[in-house]
PDB file of C-alpha atoms in Angstrom:
ATOM      1  CA  UNK A 619     -10.024  -9.641 -10.404  1.00 46.00           C
ATOM      2  CA  UNK A 620     -13.632 -11.861 -10.014  1.00 50.00           C
ATOM      3  CA  UNK A 621     -12.835 -12.967  -6.537  1.00 50.00           C
ATOM      4  CA  UNK A 622     -11.294  -9.643  -5.114  1.00 46.00           C
ATOM      5  CA  UNK A 623     -14.799  -8.070  -4.615  1.00 43.00           C
ATOM      6  CA  UNK A 624     -15.938 -11.354  -2.774  1.00 40.00           C
ATOM      7  CA  UNK A 625     -12.950 -11.367  -1.035  1.00 40.00           C
ATOM      8  CA  UNK A 626     -13.375  -7.671   0.508  1.00 41.00           C
ATOM      9  CA  UNK A 627     -17.208  -8.049   1.252  1.00 40.00           C
ATOM     10  CA  UNK A 628     -17.148 -11.422   2.969  1.00 39.00           C
ATOM     11  CA  UNK A 629     -13.899  -9.942   5.048  1.00 41.00           C
ATOM     12  CA  UNK A 630     -15.411  -6.246   5.848  1.00 41.00           C
ATOM     13  CA  UNK A 631     -18.790  -8.272   6.761  1.00 40.00           C
ATOM     14  CA  UNK A 632     -16.602 -10.469   8.904  1.00 37.00           C
ATOM     15  CA  UNK A 633     -15.096  -7.731  10.668  1.00 38.00           C
ATOM     16  CA  UNK A 634     -18.652  -5.740  11.339  1.00 37.00           C
ATOM     17  CA  UNK A 635     -20.010  -8.507  12.914  1.00 37.00           C
ATOM     18  CA  UNK A 636     -17.145  -8.977  15.547  1.00 41.00           C
ATOM     19  CA  UNK A 637     -16.920  -5.205  16.695  1.00 41.00           C
ATOM     20  CA  UNK A 638     -19.527  -4.251  19.001  1.00 42.00           C
ATOM     21  CA  UNK A 639     -21.226  -1.367  18.145  1.00 44.00           C
ATOM     22  CA  UNK A 640     -22.376  -0.832  14.443  1.00 42.00           C
ATOM     23  CA  UNK A 641     -21.548   2.387  13.134  1.00 44.00           C
ATOM     24  CA  UNK A 642     -19.756   3.057   9.559  1.00 46.00           C
ATOM     25  CA  UNK A 643     -17.701   6.390   9.250  1.00 48.00           C
ATOM     26  CA  UNK A 644     -16.121   6.871   5.773  1.00 49.00           C
ATOM     27  CA  UNK A 645     -13.591   9.271   5.492  1.00 49.00           C
ATOM     28  CA  UNK A 646     -11.633  10.253   2.463  1.00 47.00           C
ATOM     29  CA  UNK A 647      -8.974  12.352   1.190  1.00 49.00           C
ATOM     30  CA  UNK A 648      -6.694  13.467  -1.591  1.00 46.00           C
ATOM     31  CA  UNK A 649      -2.473  11.861  -0.994  1.00 44.00           C
ATOM     32  CA  UNK A 650      -0.767  14.012  -2.321  1.00 41.00           C
ATOM     33  CA  UNK A 651       3.522  14.605  -1.614  1.00 39.00           C
ATOM     34  CA  UNK A 652       2.978  18.126  -0.337  1.00 39.00           C
ATOM     35  CA  UNK A 653       0.908  16.622   2.689  1.00 41.00           C
ATOM     36  CA  UNK A 654       4.121  15.269   3.948  1.00 39.00           C
ATOM     37  CA  UNK A 655       4.414  11.917   5.563  1.00 40.00           C
ATOM     38  CA  UNK A 656       1.882   8.912   6.509  1.00 41.00           C
ATOM     39  CA  UNK A 657       2.180   6.780   8.755  1.00 48.00           C
ATOM     40  CA  UNK A 658       1.297   4.006   7.238  1.00 53.00           C
ATOM     41  CA  UNK A 659       3.299   0.730   6.778  1.00 54.00           C
ATOM     42  CA  UNK A 660       3.565  -1.302   3.359  1.00 57.00           C
ATOM     43  CA  UNK A 661       4.401  -4.889   3.861  1.00 57.00           C
ATOM     44  CA  UNK A 662       5.220  -5.131   0.270  1.00 61.00           C
ATOM     45  CA  UNK A 663       8.371  -4.197  -1.488  1.00 64.00           C
ATOM     46  CA  UNK A 664       8.661  -2.419  -4.440  1.00 69.00           C
ATOM     47  CA  UNK A 665       9.283  -3.802  -7.692  1.00 74.00           C
ATOM     48  CA  UNK A 666      13.020  -3.692  -8.843  1.00 67.00           C
ATOM     49  CA  UNK A 667      11.453  -1.947 -11.998  1.00 69.00           C
ATOM     50  CA  UNK A 668       9.876   1.171  -9.901  1.00 70.00           C
ATOM     51  CA  UNK A 669      11.593   4.190  -9.694  1.00 64.00           C
ATOM     52  CA  UNK A 670      12.532   6.159  -6.589  1.00 63.00           C
ATOM     53  CA  UNK A 671      12.145   9.851  -8.096  1.00 67.00           C
ATOM     54  CA  UNK A 672       8.581   9.451  -9.060  1.00 73.00           C
ATOM     55  CA  UNK A 673       5.207  11.587  -9.040  1.00 77.00           C
ATOM     56  CA  UNK A 674       2.654   9.696  -7.023  1.00 79.00           C
ATOM     57  CA  UNK A 675      -0.861  10.797  -6.286  1.00 87.00           C
ATOM     58  CA  UNK A 676      -3.337   8.613  -5.341  1.00 90.00           C
ATOM     59  CA  UNK A 677      -6.902   8.559  -3.550  1.00 92.00           C
ATOM     60  CA  UNK A 678      -7.299   6.986   0.040  1.00 91.00           C
ATOM     61  CA  UNK A 679     -10.535   6.092   1.594  1.00 92.00           C
ATOM     62  CA  UNK A 680     -11.130   4.289   4.958  1.00 92.00           C
ATOM     63  CA  UNK A 681     -14.697   3.316   6.120  1.00 93.00           C
ATOM     64  CA  UNK A 682     -14.853   2.674   9.789  1.00 92.00           C
ATOM     65  CA  UNK A 683     -16.844  -0.260  10.829  1.00 91.00           C
ATOM     66  CA  UNK A 684     -17.686   0.527  14.720  1.00 88.00           C
ATOM     67  CA  UNK A 685     -14.563   1.100  17.597  1.00 91.00           C
ATOM     68  CA  UNK A 686     -11.821  -1.116  16.268  1.00 94.00           C
ATOM     69  CA  UNK A 687     -12.440  -2.679  12.843  1.00 95.00           C
ATOM     70  CA  UNK A 688     -11.773  -0.014   9.383  1.00 94.00           C
ATOM     71  CA  UNK A 689     -11.635  -1.214   5.254  1.00 95.00           C
ATOM     72  CA  UNK A 690      -9.332   1.204   3.969  1.00 93.00           C
ATOM     73  CA  UNK A 691      -9.703   1.516   0.106  1.00 94.00           C
ATOM     74  CA  UNK A 692      -6.657   2.726  -1.986  1.00 93.00           C
ATOM     75  CA  UNK A 693      -5.645   3.962  -5.401  1.00 94.00           C
ATOM     76  CA  UNK A 694      -2.827   4.782  -6.479  1.00 91.00           C
ATOM     77  CA  UNK A 695      -0.200   5.757  -9.685  1.00 90.00           C
ATOM     78  CA  UNK A 696       3.224   7.191 -10.490  1.00 86.00           C
ATOM     79  CA  UNK A 697       5.240   8.203 -13.580  1.00 85.00           C
ATOM     80  CA  UNK A 698       8.713   8.550 -13.512  1.00 81.00           C
ATOM     81  CA  UNK A 699      10.959  10.649 -16.438  1.00 75.00           C
ATOM     82  CA  UNK A 700      12.153  13.832 -17.516  1.00 71.00           C
ATOM     83  CA  UNK A 701      12.040  16.587 -15.071  1.00 68.00           C
ATOM     84  CA  UNK A 702      11.949  20.150 -15.402  1.00 69.00           C
ATOM     85  CA  UNK A 703      14.167  22.426 -13.300  1.00 70.00           C
ATOM     86  CA  UNK A 704      14.222  25.642 -11.912  1.00 72.00           C
ATOM     87  CA  UNK A 705      16.001  27.877 -14.833  1.00 76.00           C
ATOM     88  CA  UNK A 706      14.281  25.971 -17.749  1.00 73.00           C
ATOM     89  CA  UNK A 707      16.721  23.000 -17.166  1.00 72.00           C
ATOM     90  CA  UNK A 708      15.591  19.292 -17.561  1.00 71.00           C
ATOM     91  CA  UNK A 709      16.735  16.308 -15.523  1.00 68.00           C
ATOM     92  CA  UNK A 710      16.599  13.091 -17.299  1.00 66.00           C
ATOM     93  CA  UNK A 711      18.330  11.025 -14.536  1.00 62.00           C
ATOM     94  CA  UNK A 712      15.467   8.294 -14.263  1.00 67.00           C
ATOM     95  CA  UNK A 713      14.292   5.523 -15.830  1.00 73.00           C
ATOM     96  CA  UNK A 714      10.618   7.149 -17.816  1.00 80.00           C
ATOM     97  CA  UNK A 715       7.695   4.733 -16.788  1.00 85.00           C
ATOM     98  CA  UNK A 716       4.282   4.636 -14.917  1.00 88.00           C
ATOM     99  CA  UNK A 717       2.055   2.317 -13.174  1.00 90.00           C
ATOM    100  CA  UNK A 718      -0.330   2.338 -10.857  1.00 93.00           C
ATOM    101  CA  UNK A 719      -2.020   0.220  -7.760  1.00 93.00           C
ATOM    102  CA  UNK A 720      -5.562  -0.466  -6.458  1.00 96.00           C
ATOM    103  CA  UNK A 721      -5.858  -2.194  -3.165  1.00 95.00           C
ATOM    104  CA  UNK A 722      -8.286  -2.835  -0.085  1.00 96.00           C
ATOM    105  CA  UNK A 723      -7.062  -3.739   3.213  1.00 94.00           C
ATOM    106  CA  UNK A 724      -8.900  -4.616   6.332  1.00 95.00           C
ATOM    107  CA  UNK A 725      -7.890  -4.017  10.178  1.00 94.00           C
ATOM    108  CA  UNK A 726      -9.132  -4.962  13.155  1.00 95.00           C
ATOM    109  CA  UNK A 727      -7.963  -3.541  16.951  1.00 94.00           C
ATOM    110  CA  UNK A 728      -6.942  -6.939  19.039  1.00 95.00           C
ATOM    111  CA  UNK A 729      -6.065  -4.412  21.987  1.00 92.00           C
ATOM    112  CA  UNK A 730      -1.942  -4.890  22.370  1.00 93.00           C
ATOM    113  CA  UNK A 731      -1.687  -5.428  18.646  1.00 94.00           C
ATOM    114  CA  UNK A 732      -3.589  -4.716  14.687  1.00 94.00           C
ATOM    115  CA  UNK A 733      -4.682  -7.127  12.510  1.00 96.00           C
ATOM    116  CA  UNK A 734      -4.363  -5.908   8.963  1.00 95.00           C
ATOM    117  CA  UNK A 735      -5.353  -8.551   6.000  1.00 96.00           C
ATOM    118  CA  UNK A 736      -4.468  -7.021   2.693  1.00 95.00           C
ATOM    119  CA  UNK A 737      -5.231  -6.958  -0.916  1.00 96.00           C
ATOM    120  CA  UNK A 738      -3.934  -5.491  -4.298  1.00 95.00           C
ATOM    121  CA  UNK A 739      -3.361  -5.334  -7.762  1.00 95.00           C
ATOM    122  CA  UNK A 740      -0.551  -3.844  -9.883  1.00 93.00           C
ATOM    123  CA  UNK A 741       0.526  -2.653 -13.018  1.00 93.00           C
ATOM    124  CA  UNK A 742       3.995  -1.126 -14.056  1.00 90.00           C
ATOM    125  CA  UNK A 743       5.209  -0.189 -17.354  1.00 89.00           C
ATOM    126  CA  UNK A 744       8.954   0.830 -18.225  1.00 84.00           C
ATOM    127  CA  UNK A 745      11.044   0.225 -21.123  1.00 84.00           C
ATOM    128  CA  UNK A 746      13.381  -2.914 -19.201  1.00 83.00           C
ATOM    129  CA  UNK A 747       9.773  -4.289 -18.695  1.00 85.00           C
ATOM    130  CA  UNK A 748       5.833  -4.280 -17.891  1.00 89.00           C
ATOM    131  CA  UNK A 749       3.117  -6.363 -15.703  1.00 91.00           C
ATOM    132  CA  UNK A 750       0.700  -7.105 -13.640  1.00 94.00           C
ATOM    133  CA  UNK A 751       0.671  -8.380 -10.465  1.00 94.00           C
ATOM    134  CA  UNK A 752      -1.295  -9.075  -7.080  1.00 95.00           C
ATOM    135  CA  UNK A 753      -0.207  -8.793  -3.431  1.00 95.00           C
ATOM    136  CA  UNK A 754      -1.628 -10.827  -0.699  1.00 96.00           C
ATOM    137  CA  UNK A 755      -0.778  -9.253   2.541  1.00 95.00           C
ATOM    138  CA  UNK A 756      -1.246 -10.053   6.712  1.00 96.00           C
ATOM    139  CA  UNK A 757       0.670  -8.169   8.842  1.00 94.00           C
ATOM    140  CA  UNK A 758      -0.012  -7.510  13.228  1.00 95.00           C
ATOM    141  CA  UNK A 759       1.438  -4.488  14.297  1.00 93.00           C
ATOM    142  CA  UNK A 760       1.927  -2.462  17.794  1.00 93.00           C
ATOM    143  CA  UNK A 761       1.910   1.021  17.589  1.00 88.00           C
ATOM    144  CA  UNK A 762       3.141   3.279  20.371  1.00 89.00           C
ATOM    145  CA  UNK A 763       4.833   6.526  21.197  1.00 87.00           C
ATOM    146  CA  UNK A 764       8.625   6.758  21.570  1.00 87.00           C
ATOM    147  CA  UNK A 765       8.226  10.528  23.135  1.00 87.00           C
ATOM    148  CA  UNK A 766       5.117  12.611  23.211  1.00 84.00           C
ATOM    149  CA  UNK A 767       5.417  13.935  19.509  1.00 85.00           C
ATOM    150  CA  UNK A 768       7.380  10.860  18.246  1.00 86.00           C
ATOM    151  CA  UNK A 769       4.808   7.828  16.900  1.00 87.00           C
ATOM    152  CA  UNK A 770       6.455   4.754  16.431  1.00 89.00           C
ATOM    153  CA  UNK A 771       5.481   1.216  15.702  1.00 89.00           C
ATOM    154  CA  UNK A 772       6.959  -2.376  15.660  1.00 93.00           C
ATOM    155  CA  UNK A 773       5.151  -5.020  13.168  1.00 93.00           C
ATOM    156  CA  UNK A 774       5.463  -8.310  11.484  1.00 94.00           C
ATOM    157  CA  UNK A 775       4.135  -9.122   8.133  1.00 94.00           C
ATOM    158  CA  UNK A 776       4.043 -12.049   5.737  1.00 95.00           C
ATOM    159  CA  UNK A 777       3.284 -10.760   1.933  1.00 93.00           C
ATOM    160  CA  UNK A 778       2.782 -13.254  -1.359  1.00 95.00           C
ATOM    161  CA  UNK A 779       3.084 -11.673  -4.834  1.00 94.00           C
ATOM    162  CA  UNK A 780       2.170 -12.990  -7.428  1.00 95.00           C
ATOM    163  CA  UNK A 781       2.534 -11.905 -11.186  1.00 94.00           C
ATOM    164  CA  UNK A 782      -0.337 -12.313 -13.982  1.00 93.00           C
ATOM    165  CA  UNK A 783       0.622 -14.972 -16.068  1.00 86.00           C
ATOM    166  CA  UNK A 784      -0.728 -13.702 -19.434  1.00 85.00           C
ATOM    167  CA  UNK A 785       2.963 -13.238 -20.019  1.00 81.00           C
ATOM    168  CA  UNK A 786       5.857 -13.778 -18.018  1.00 83.00           C
ATOM    169  CA  UNK A 787       6.973 -10.533 -15.165  1.00 84.00           C
ATOM    170  CA  UNK A 788       9.810  -8.660 -16.154  1.00 84.00           C
ATOM    171  CA  UNK A 789      13.346  -9.947 -15.785  1.00 83.00           C
ATOM    172  CA  UNK A 790      14.501 -10.285 -12.314  1.00 84.00           C
ATOM    173  CA  UNK A 791      11.009  -9.803 -10.747  1.00 88.00           C
ATOM    174  CA  UNK A 792       8.642 -13.930  -9.810  1.00 90.00           C
ATOM    175  CA  UNK A 793       6.642 -14.671  -7.759  1.00 92.00           C
ATOM    176  CA  UNK A 794       7.531 -14.610  -4.307  1.00 92.00           C
ATOM    177  CA  UNK A 795       6.904 -14.640  -0.402  1.00 93.00           C
ATOM    178  CA  UNK A 796       8.271 -11.715   1.993  1.00 92.00           C
ATOM    179  CA  UNK A 797       8.827 -12.192   5.534  1.00 93.00           C
ATOM    180  CA  UNK A 798       9.422  -8.639   6.968  1.00 92.00           C
ATOM    181  CA  UNK A 799       9.903  -7.124  10.496  1.00 93.00           C
ATOM    182  CA  UNK A 800       9.533  -3.126  10.591  1.00 89.00           C
ATOM    183  CA  UNK A 801      10.335  -1.472  13.397  1.00 90.00           C
ATOM    184  CA  UNK A 802      10.270   2.749  12.806  1.00 87.00           C
ATOM    185  CA  UNK A 803       8.867   5.695  13.651  1.00 84.00           C
ATOM    186  CA  UNK A 804       7.841   8.787  12.238  1.00 79.00           C
ATOM    187  CA  UNK A 805       9.276  12.761  12.822  1.00 73.00           C
TER     188      UNK A 805
END
């Protein structure tokens, strides 16, 4: 974790110098499920222990470093377990657990494609295992519109997940490299 701030500083300084105009604009938003879907591509797959039926929350900040460069800082936390349903019933259909992720992504618009480089640190804790890992990602993304109101993308990414070696990773998890081609749209 000591090297992450240094990499972030070096990456943002290099990106700022490469842009034509030096101007910085910061935007921040609270991420909640009720805000609807985001057109945000994550080049890493979730862990095997992370649940699909979770409550997620987070905070995101984007710093625009000129016309073509951006730096995004994200934090997300999640928990899963029993849920209160209407009528006072409790649904306990998921594995209890919680986790968090903190990360940074630098992107630069190269014209026809966008280059994105990211690093994140994550933690997961469930009855079936717990651990911390770091993800490193690089992606080339082409954004376009399928129709007037439907944005789309094609993205080729490579990611590397490295588990903290203080204790062994949870069963079924290991250090891994992922190559992913993603084609999609937001409706």
